[in-house]
Amino acid sequence: DAKTTQPPSMDCAEGRAANLPCNHSTISGNEYVYWYRQIHSQGPQYIIHGLKNNETNEMASLIITEDRKSSTLILPHATLRDTAVYYCIVRVPWGGGSQGNLIFGKGTKLSVKP
Amino acid sequence: DGGITQSPKYLFRKEGQNVTLSCEQNLNHDAMYWYRQDPGQGLRLIYYSQIVNDFQKGDIAEGYSVSREKKESFPLTVTSAQKNPTAFYLCASKPQGTTNEKLFFGSGTQLSVL
């Protein structure tokens, strides 16, 4: 699975958009980009995933560059409850012949401030 | 409500003692996982199981054991051979045979050594 690079920490003002970047320059053509977040002392929570098109759901938007070497997770109106560690993961889907697990790195610690 | 339940929330181990962490899910998921998380670090895979009566070692299986006698249950035993067991342990599950790597996590067990 391709490796990802994320900034260790970011701040965001409450009510503003939080834009979390992720670099995955070695991503291969059949690897998806997944985002999870982990609020302190809880289990990680799935946010969103995508292959090459931009995706949006009730939690966030995922913007993937055309060359797929980087992506940005956007929380449109950050609240204090969005303070968490955000993990960017790239992976071949289960049915793509790869076995095993999602690799969670250290992620980005997002602090939303009043 | 459907979900994945870990117990206990906090657990203490004495020297030379084996302890077992419980993980139960009622999501009818085939695959289940155990991760270990140390402070400020990402998640590392201990063991995973894709189907009942079958499981595979992850990246840090030494000092741990698992069983998968029922689809709903995937207990983890931390043996006395694990010399540094203090960590946050997370259990996760997902349906088999899907290209969506959406993992569902429990709320975790914090294990400490007395």
Coordinates of C-alpha atoms in Angstrom, one line a residue:
Chain A
D1 CA 0.0 0.0 0.0
A2 CA 1.2 3.5 -0.8
K3 CA 2.6 5.7 1.9
T4 CA 0.9 8.9 3.0
T5 CA 2.3 12.1 4.5
Q6 CA 0.2 14.5 6.6
P7 CA 1.2 17.5 8.7
P8 CA 1.3 16.6 12.4
S9 CA -1.0 19.3 13.6
M10 CA -3.3 22.1 12.4
D11 CA -5.5 24.7 14.0
C12 CA -8.9 26.0 12.7
A13 CA -11.3 28.6 14.0
E14 CA -14.7 27.4 14.9
G15 CA -17.2 28.0 12.0
R16 CA -14.5 28.1 9.4
A17 CA -13.6 25.4 6.9
A18 CA -10.9 23.0 7.9
N19 CA -8.7 21.8 5.0
L20 CA -6.6 18.8 5.8
P21 CA -4.0 17.9 3.2
C22 CA -2.5 14.5 2.5
N23 CA 0.3 13.6 0.1
H24 CA 0.3 10.2 -1.5
S25 CA 2.7 10.6 -4.4
T26 CA 3.3 6.8 -4.9
I27 CA -0.4 5.9 -5.1
S28 CA -1.2 3.3 -7.7
G29 CA -4.1 3.3 -10.1
N30 CA -6.4 1.0 -8.1
E31 CA -5.7 2.4 -4.6
Y32 CA -8.5 4.3 -2.9
V33 CA -8.0 7.2 -0.5
Y34 CA -9.7 6.8 2.9
W35 CA -10.1 9.2 5.7
Y36 CA -10.8 8.4 9.3
R37 CA -10.8 10.5 12.5
Q38 CA -10.2 9.6 16.1
I39 CA -11.5 11.7 19.0
H40 CA -9.4 11.3 22.1
S41 CA -9.8 7.9 23.8
Q42 CA -12.3 6.6 21.3
G43 CA -12.1 4.3 18.3
P44 CA -11.5 5.8 14.9
Q45 CA -14.6 6.8 12.9
Y46 CA -14.8 6.4 9.1
I47 CA -15.4 9.8 7.3
I48 CA -15.2 9.3 3.5
H49 CA -13.3 7.6 0.7
G50 CA -12.7 8.1 -3.0
L51 CA -10.8 6.9 -6.0
K52 CA -10.4 9.8 -8.4
N53 CA -13.6 11.8 -8.4
N54 CA -14.3 14.3 -5.7
E55 CA -16.7 13.0 -3.0
T56 CA -19.1 14.6 -0.5
N57 CA -21.2 13.2 2.3
E58 CA -22.9 14.6 5.4
M59 CA -19.6 14.8 7.2
A60 CA -17.0 16.1 4.7
S61 CA -15.8 16.6 1.2
L62 CA -12.8 14.9 -0.4
I63 CA -10.9 16.6 -3.1
I64 CA -8.4 14.4 -5.0
T65 CA -6.0 16.1 -7.5
E66 CA -6.1 15.0 -11.1
D67 CA -2.8 13.2 -10.9
R68 CA -4.1 11.6 -7.6
K69 CA -0.8 12.3 -5.8
S70 CA -2.5 14.4 -3.1
S71 CA -5.9 15.0 -1.6
T72 CA -7.6 17.3 0.8
L73 CA -10.3 16.6 3.3
I74 CA -12.6 19.5 3.9
L75 CA -14.8 20.0 6.9
P76 CA -17.0 22.9 5.7
H77 CA -18.0 24.4 9.1
A78 CA -15.7 23.1 11.8
T79 CA -17.1 22.8 15.3
L80 CA -15.3 22.1 18.6
R81 CA -16.5 18.5 18.3
D82 CA -14.4 18.1 15.2
T83 CA -11.2 18.4 17.3
A84 CA -9.6 15.0 16.6
V85 CA -6.7 13.2 14.9
Y86 CA -7.4 12.7 11.2
Y87 CA -5.9 9.8 9.3
C88 CA -5.4 9.6 5.6
I89 CA -4.9 6.1 4.2
V90 CA -4.5 4.7 0.7
R91 CA -5.3 1.1 0.0
V92 CA -6.3 -1.4 -2.6
P93 CA -9.9 -2.5 -1.8
W94 CA -10.4 -5.9 -0.2
G95 CA -11.6 -7.4 -3.5
G96 CA -8.6 -6.2 -5.3
G97 CA -6.5 -9.1 -4.3
S98 CA -4.9 -7.6 -1.3
Q99 CA -5.3 -9.1 2.2
G100 CA -4.8 -7.6 5.5
N101 CA -5.4 -4.2 7.0
L102 CA -5.6 -0.5 6.8
I103 CA -2.4 1.1 7.9
F104 CA -3.0 4.0 10.3
G105 CA 0.0 6.4 10.6
K106 CA 0.2 9.3 13.1
G107 CA -2.3 11.5 11.3
T108 CA -3.0 15.2 11.7
K109 CA -4.1 16.5 15.0
L110 CA -6.8 19.1 14.2
S111 CA -7.6 21.6 17.0
V112 CA -10.7 23.7 16.5
K113 CA -10.6 26.8 18.6
P114 CA -13.5 29.1 19.6
Chain B
D1 CA -28.6 -0.7 18.1
G2 CA -26.0 -2.5 15.9
G3 CA -22.4 -2.0 16.8
I4 CA -19.2 -3.3 18.2
T5 CA -18.7 -3.6 21.9
Q6 CA -15.4 -3.8 23.8
S7 CA -15.1 -4.6 27.4
P8 CA -13.8 -3.7 29.9
K9 CA -13.1 0.0 29.3
Y10 CA -10.1 -0.2 31.7
L11 CA -8.1 -3.3 32.6
F12 CA -5.1 -3.8 34.9
R13 CA -2.6 -6.6 34.6
K14 CA -0.3 -8.0 37.2
E15 CA 3.2 -9.3 36.3
G16 CA 3.0 -12.8 34.8
Q17 CA -0.7 -12.7 34.3
N18 CA -2.7 -13.4 31.2
V19 CA -5.7 -11.1 30.5
T20 CA -8.4 -11.3 27.9
L21 CA -10.1 -8.4 26.2
S22 CA -13.6 -8.9 24.9
C23 CA -14.9 -7.8 21.5
E24 CA -18.4 -8.5 20.3
Q25 CA -20.2 -7.3 17.2
N26 CA -23.9 -7.7 16.1
L27 CA -23.3 -6.2 12.6
N28 CA -23.0 -9.6 11.0
H29 CA -19.6 -8.7 9.8
D30 CA -17.2 -11.5 8.7
A31 CA -13.9 -9.8 9.2
M32 CA -12.6 -8.6 12.6
Y33 CA -9.4 -6.9 13.7
W34 CA -7.4 -6.1 16.8
Y35 CA -5.1 -3.0 16.9
R36 CA -2.8 -1.6 19.5
Q37 CA -2.3 2.1 19.9
D38 CA 0.5 3.7 22.0
P39 CA 0.3 7.3 23.1
G40 CA 0.7 9.8 20.3
Q41 CA 1.1 6.9 17.8
G42 CA -0.9 5.4 15.0
L43 CA -2.6 2.0 15.1
R44 CA -0.7 -1.2 14.7
L45 CA -2.3 -4.5 13.7
I46 CA -2.1 -7.4 16.1
Y47 CA -4.3 -10.1 14.6
Y48 CA -7.2 -10.3 12.1
S49 CA -9.8 -12.8 11.2
Q50 CA -11.6 -13.0 7.9
I51 CA -13.9 -15.9 8.8
V52 CA -14.9 -18.1 11.7
N53 CA -12.2 -20.5 12.9
D54 CA -9.5 -18.7 10.9
F55 CA -7.2 -15.8 11.9
Q56 CA -3.9 -14.3 10.8
K57 CA -1.0 -12.6 12.5
G58 CA -0.6 -8.9 12.0
D59 CA 2.5 -6.8 12.4
I60 CA 2.9 -7.2 16.2
A61 CA 1.4 -10.6 17.1
E62 CA 4.1 -11.7 19.5
G63 CA 2.8 -12.0 23.1
Y64 CA -0.8 -12.1 22.0
S65 CA -3.3 -14.8 21.1
V66 CA -6.9 -14.8 19.7
S67 CA -9.7 -17.1 18.9
R68 CA -12.7 -16.9 16.5
E69 CA -15.1 -19.6 17.5
K70 CA -18.2 -17.4 16.7
K71 CA -18.8 -14.8 14.1
E72 CA -19.8 -12.3 16.7
S73 CA -16.8 -12.6 19.0
F74 CA -13.1 -12.1 18.6
P75 CA -11.4 -12.1 22.1
L76 CA -7.8 -11.0 22.5
T77 CA -5.5 -12.5 25.2
V78 CA -2.5 -10.5 26.3
T79 CA -0.1 -13.2 27.6
S80 CA 2.7 -12.9 30.1
A81 CA 5.1 -13.1 27.1
Q82 CA 4.0 -9.5 26.1
K83 CA 6.6 -7.5 28.1
N84 CA 5.1 -4.1 27.4
P85 CA 1.4 -4.5 27.3
T86 CA 0.4 -1.0 28.4
A87 CA -1.6 0.5 25.5
F88 CA -5.0 1.3 24.1
Y89 CA -6.5 -1.7 22.4
L90 CA -9.0 -1.3 19.6
C91 CA -11.2 -3.9 18.0
A92 CA -12.8 -3.4 14.5
S93 CA -15.0 -5.2 12.1
K94 CA -16.1 -5.0 8.5
P95 CA -18.2 -7.0 6.1
Q96 CA -16.3 -9.5 3.9
G97 CA -16.4 -9.4 0.1
T98 CA -16.8 -5.7 -0.3
T99 CA -14.6 -3.1 -1.9
N100 CA -15.4 -0.6 0.8
E101 CA -12.8 -0.6 3.5
K102 CA -15.1 1.0 6.0
L103 CA -14.1 -0.3 9.4
F104 CA -16.3 -0.1 12.4
F105 CA -14.4 0.4 15.6
G106 CA -15.2 -0.3 19.2
S107 CA -14.6 2.3 21.9
G108 CA -11.4 0.6 23.1
T109 CA -9.8 -0.9 26.2
Q110 CA -7.1 0.8 28.1
L111 CA -4.7 -1.9 29.5
S112 CA -2.2 -0.9 32.2
V113 CA 0.3 -2.9 34.2
L114 CA 0.3 -2.8 38.0

